[in-house]
PDB file of C-alpha atoms in Angstrom:
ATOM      1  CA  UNK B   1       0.000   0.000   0.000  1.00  0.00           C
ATOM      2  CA  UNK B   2       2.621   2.700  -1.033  1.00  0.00           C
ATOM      3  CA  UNK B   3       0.262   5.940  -0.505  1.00  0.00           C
ATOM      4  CA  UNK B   4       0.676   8.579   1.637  1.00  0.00           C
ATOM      5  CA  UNK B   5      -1.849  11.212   0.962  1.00  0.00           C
ATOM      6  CA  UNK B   6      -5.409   9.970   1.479  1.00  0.00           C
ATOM      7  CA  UNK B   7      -7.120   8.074  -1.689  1.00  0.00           C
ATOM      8  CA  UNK B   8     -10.648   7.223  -1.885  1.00  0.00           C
ATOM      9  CA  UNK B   9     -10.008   3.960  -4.182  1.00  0.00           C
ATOM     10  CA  UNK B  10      -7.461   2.265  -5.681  1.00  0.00           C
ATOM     11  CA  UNK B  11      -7.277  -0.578  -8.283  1.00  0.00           C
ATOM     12  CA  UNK B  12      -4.892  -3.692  -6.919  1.00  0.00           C
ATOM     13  CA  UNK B  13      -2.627  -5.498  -8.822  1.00  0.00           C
ATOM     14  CA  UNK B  14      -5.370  -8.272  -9.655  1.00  0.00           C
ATOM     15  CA  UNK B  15      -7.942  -5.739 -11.336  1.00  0.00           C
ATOM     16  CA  UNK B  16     -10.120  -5.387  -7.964  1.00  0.00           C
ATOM     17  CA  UNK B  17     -11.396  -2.048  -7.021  1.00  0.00           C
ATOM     18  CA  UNK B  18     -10.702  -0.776  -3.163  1.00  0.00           C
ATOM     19  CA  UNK B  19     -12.805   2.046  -2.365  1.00  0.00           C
ATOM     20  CA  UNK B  20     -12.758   3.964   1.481  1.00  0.00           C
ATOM     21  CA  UNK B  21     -15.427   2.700   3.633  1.00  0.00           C
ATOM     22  CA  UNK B  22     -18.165   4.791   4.595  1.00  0.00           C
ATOM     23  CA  UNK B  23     -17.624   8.211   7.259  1.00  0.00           C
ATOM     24  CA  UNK B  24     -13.935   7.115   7.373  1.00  0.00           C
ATOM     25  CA  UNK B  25     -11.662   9.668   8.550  1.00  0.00           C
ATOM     26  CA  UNK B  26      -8.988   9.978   4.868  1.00  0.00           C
ATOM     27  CA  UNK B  27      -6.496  11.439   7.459  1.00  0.00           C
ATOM     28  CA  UNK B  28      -4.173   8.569   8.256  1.00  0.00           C
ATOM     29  CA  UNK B  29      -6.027   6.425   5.955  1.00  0.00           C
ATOM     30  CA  UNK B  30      -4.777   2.629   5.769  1.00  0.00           C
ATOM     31  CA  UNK B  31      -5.612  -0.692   4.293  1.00  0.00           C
ATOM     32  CA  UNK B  32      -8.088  -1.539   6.715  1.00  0.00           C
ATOM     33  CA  UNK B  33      -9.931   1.407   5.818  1.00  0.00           C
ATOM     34  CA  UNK B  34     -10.851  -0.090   2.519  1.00  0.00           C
ATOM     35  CA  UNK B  35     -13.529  -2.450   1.049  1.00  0.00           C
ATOM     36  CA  UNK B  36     -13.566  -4.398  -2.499  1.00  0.00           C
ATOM     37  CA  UNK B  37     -16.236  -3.208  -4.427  1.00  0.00           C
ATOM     38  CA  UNK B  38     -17.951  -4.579  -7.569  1.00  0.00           C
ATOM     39  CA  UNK B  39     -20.684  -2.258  -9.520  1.00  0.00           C
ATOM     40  CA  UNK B  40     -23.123  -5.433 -10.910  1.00  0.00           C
ATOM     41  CA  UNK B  41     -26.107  -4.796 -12.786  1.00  0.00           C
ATOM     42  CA  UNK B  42     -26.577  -0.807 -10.929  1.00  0.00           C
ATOM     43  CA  UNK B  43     -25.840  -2.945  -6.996  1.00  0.00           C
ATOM     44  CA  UNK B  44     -23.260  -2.330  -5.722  1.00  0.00           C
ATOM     45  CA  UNK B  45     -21.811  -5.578  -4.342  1.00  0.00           C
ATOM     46  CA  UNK B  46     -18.820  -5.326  -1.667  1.00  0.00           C
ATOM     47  CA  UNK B  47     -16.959  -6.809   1.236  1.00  0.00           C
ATOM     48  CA  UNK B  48     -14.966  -9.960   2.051  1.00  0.00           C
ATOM     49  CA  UNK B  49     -16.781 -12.510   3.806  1.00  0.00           C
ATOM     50  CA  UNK B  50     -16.720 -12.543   7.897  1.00  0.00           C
ATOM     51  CA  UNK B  51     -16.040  -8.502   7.499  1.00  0.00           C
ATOM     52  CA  UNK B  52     -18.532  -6.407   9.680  1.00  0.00           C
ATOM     53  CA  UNK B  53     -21.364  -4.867   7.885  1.00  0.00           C
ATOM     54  CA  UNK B  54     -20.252  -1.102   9.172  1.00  0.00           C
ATOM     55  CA  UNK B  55     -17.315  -1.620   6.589  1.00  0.00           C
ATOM     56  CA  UNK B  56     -20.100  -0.396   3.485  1.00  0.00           C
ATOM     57  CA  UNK B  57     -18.125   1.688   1.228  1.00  0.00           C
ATOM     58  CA  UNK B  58     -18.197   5.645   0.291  1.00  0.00           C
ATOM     59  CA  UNK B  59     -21.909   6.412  -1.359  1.00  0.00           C
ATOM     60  CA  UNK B  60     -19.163   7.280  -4.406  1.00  0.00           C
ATOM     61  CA  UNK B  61     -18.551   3.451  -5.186  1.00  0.00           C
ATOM     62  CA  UNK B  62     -20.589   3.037  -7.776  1.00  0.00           C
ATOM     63  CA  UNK B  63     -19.106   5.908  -9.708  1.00  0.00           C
ATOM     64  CA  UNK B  64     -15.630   5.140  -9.171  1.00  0.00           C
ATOM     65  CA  UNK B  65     -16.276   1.517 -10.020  1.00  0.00           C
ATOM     66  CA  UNK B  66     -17.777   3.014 -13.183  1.00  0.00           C
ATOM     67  CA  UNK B  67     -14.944   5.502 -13.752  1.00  0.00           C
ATOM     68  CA  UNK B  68     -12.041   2.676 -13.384  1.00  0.00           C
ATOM     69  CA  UNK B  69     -13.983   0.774 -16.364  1.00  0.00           C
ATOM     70  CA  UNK B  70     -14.076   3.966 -18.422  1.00  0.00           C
ATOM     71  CA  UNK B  71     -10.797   4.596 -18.102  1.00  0.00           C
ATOM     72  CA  UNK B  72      -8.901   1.106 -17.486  1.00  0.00           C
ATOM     73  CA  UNK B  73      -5.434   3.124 -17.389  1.00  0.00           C
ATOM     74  CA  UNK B  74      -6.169   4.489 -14.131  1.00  0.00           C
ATOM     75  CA  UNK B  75      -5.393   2.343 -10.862  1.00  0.00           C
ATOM     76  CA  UNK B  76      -6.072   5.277  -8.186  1.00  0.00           C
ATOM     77  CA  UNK B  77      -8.811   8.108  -7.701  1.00  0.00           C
ATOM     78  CA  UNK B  78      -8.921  10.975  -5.005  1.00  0.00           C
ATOM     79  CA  UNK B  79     -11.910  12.567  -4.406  1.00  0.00           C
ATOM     80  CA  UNK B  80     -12.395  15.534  -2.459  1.00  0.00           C
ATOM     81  CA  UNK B  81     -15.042  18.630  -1.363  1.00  0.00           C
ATOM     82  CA  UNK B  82     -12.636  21.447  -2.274  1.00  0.00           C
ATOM     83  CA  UNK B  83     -11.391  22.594  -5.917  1.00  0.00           C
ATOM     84  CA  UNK B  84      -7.988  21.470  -7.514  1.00  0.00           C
ATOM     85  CA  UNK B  85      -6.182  25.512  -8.217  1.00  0.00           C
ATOM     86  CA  UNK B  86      -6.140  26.505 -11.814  1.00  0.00           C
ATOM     87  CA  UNK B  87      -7.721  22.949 -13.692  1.00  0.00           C
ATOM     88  CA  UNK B  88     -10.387  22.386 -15.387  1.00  0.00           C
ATOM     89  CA  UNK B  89     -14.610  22.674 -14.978  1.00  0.00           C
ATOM     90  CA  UNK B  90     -17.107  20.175 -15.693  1.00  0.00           C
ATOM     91  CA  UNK B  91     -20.060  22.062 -16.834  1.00  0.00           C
ATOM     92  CA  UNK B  92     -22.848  21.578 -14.725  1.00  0.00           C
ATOM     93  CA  UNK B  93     -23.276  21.060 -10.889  1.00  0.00           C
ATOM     94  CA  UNK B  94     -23.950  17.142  -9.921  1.00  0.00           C
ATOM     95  CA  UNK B  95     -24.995  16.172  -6.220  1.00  0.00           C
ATOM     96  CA  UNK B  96     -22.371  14.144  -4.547  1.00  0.00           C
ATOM     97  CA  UNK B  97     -23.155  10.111  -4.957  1.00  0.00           C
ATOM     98  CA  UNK B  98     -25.089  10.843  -8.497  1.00  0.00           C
ATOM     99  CA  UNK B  99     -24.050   8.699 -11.472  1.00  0.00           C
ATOM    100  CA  UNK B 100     -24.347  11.505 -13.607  1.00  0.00           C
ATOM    101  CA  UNK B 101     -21.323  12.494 -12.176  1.00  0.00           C
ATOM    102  CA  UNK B 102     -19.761   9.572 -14.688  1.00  0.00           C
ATOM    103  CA  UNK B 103     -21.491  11.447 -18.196  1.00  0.00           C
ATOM    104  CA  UNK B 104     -19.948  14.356 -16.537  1.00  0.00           C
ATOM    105  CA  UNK B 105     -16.376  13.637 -16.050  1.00  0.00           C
ATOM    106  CA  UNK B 106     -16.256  11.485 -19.448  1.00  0.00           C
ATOM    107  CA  UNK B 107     -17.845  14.938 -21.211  1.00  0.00           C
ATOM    108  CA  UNK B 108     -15.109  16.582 -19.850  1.00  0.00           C
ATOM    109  CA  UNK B 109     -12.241  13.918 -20.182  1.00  0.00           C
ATOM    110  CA  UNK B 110     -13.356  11.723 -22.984  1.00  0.00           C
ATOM    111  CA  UNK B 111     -10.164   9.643 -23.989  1.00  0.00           C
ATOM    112  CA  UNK B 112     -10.299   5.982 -22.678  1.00  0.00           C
ATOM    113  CA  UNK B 113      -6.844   6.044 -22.767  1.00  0.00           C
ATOM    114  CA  UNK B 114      -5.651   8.552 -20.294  1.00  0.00           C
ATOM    115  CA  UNK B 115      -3.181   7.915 -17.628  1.00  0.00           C
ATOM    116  CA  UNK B 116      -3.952  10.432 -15.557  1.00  0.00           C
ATOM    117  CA  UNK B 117      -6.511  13.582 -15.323  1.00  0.00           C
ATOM    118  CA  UNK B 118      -7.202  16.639 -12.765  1.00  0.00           C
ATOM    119  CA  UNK B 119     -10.915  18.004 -12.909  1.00  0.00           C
ATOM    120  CA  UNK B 120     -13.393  20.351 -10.504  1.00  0.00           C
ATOM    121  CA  UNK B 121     -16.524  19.334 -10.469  1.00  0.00           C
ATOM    122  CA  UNK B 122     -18.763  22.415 -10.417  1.00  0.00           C
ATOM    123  CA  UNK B 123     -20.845  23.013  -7.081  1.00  0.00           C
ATOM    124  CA  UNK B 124     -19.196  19.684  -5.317  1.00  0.00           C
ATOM    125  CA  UNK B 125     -15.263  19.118  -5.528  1.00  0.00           C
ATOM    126  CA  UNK B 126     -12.626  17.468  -7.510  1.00  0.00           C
ATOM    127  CA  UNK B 127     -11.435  14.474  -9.098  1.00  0.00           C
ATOM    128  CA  UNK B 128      -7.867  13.077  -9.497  1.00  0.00           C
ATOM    129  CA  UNK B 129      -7.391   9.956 -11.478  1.00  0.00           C
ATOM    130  CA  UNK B 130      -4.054   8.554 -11.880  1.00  0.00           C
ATOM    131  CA  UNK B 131      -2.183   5.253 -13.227  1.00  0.00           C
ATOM    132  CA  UNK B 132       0.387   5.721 -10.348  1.00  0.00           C
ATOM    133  CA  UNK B 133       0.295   7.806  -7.351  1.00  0.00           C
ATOM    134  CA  UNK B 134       2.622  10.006  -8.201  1.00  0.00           C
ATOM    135  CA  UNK B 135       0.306  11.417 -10.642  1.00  0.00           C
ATOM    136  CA  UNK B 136      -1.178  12.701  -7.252  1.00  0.00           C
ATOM    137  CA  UNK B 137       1.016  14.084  -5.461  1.00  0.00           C
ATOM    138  CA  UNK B 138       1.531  17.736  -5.082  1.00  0.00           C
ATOM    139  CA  UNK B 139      -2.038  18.887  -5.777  1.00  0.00           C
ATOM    140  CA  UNK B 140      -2.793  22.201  -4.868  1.00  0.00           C
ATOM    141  CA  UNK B 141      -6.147  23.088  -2.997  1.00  0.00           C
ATOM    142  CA  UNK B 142      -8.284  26.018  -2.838  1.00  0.00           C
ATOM    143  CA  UNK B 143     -11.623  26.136  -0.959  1.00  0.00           C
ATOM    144  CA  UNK B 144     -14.876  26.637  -2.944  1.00  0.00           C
ATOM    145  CA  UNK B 145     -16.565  29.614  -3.255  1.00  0.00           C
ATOM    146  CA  UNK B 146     -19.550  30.002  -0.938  1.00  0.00           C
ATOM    147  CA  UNK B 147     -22.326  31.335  -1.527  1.00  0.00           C
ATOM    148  CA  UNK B 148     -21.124  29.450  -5.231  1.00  0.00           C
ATOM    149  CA  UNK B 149     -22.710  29.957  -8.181  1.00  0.00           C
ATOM    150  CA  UNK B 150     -24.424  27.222 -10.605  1.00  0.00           C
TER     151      UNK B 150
END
């Protein structure tokens, strides 16, 4: 697991998607904070057998699991409530958890075969997608504007 700054999923070396459990706190994030996710038929299936059912994953799963399919150069995806300074804009505002989020992001990034992409998403944060995790490191934040406008 050779992150420091806090992901919210990560693609292992055997294709599985890892994404941070539910009201974990991403400072000190570890392993243990994770859950394997599969995105089946709109369910999203997750867990390892015996684990505790308080380890359900982010409400984002299903749109990362989505995301990594979309774009099956990327391994790792950060995900946060603030804006990335200076990048890009998707065009309109998406709630937090909604899958339009995906038609979003792919309007705004549409090649399958990126390695790596920075992007605001208007009215609720940012996305990071990288094949390696340096492609996230050094990622400057800047806090919304509030009231913000749509």
């Amino acid at each position: 697991f050779p992150v420091t700054i806090p992901l919210t999923s990560f693609r292992d070396g055997n294709g599985e998607i890892w994404v941070s459990r539910r009201n974990v706190n991403k400072e000190g994030i570890s392993k243990k904070d994770f859950v394997p996710v599969r995105f089946r038929d709109g369910v999203v299936e997750y867990g390892i057998a015996g684990q505790s059912e308080e380890a359900k994953p982010s409400v984002d799963a299903p749109i990362h699991c989505e995301l990594y399919r979309l774009y099956p150069m990327i391994n790792y995806i950060l995900h946060g409530h603030v804006y990335l300074d200076g990048e890009k804009l998707t065009s309109s505002p998406i709630p937090c958890g909604a899958m339009e989020e995906v038609d979003e992001i792919f309007h705004a990034m549409p090649s399958f075969n990126c390695r790596s992409f920075l992007l605001n998403l208007r009215g609720h944060g940012f996305i990071a997608c990288a094949d390696k995790t340096e492609g996230l490191r050094g990622l400057k934040f800047i806090a919304r504007p509030i009231p913000e406008s749509q």
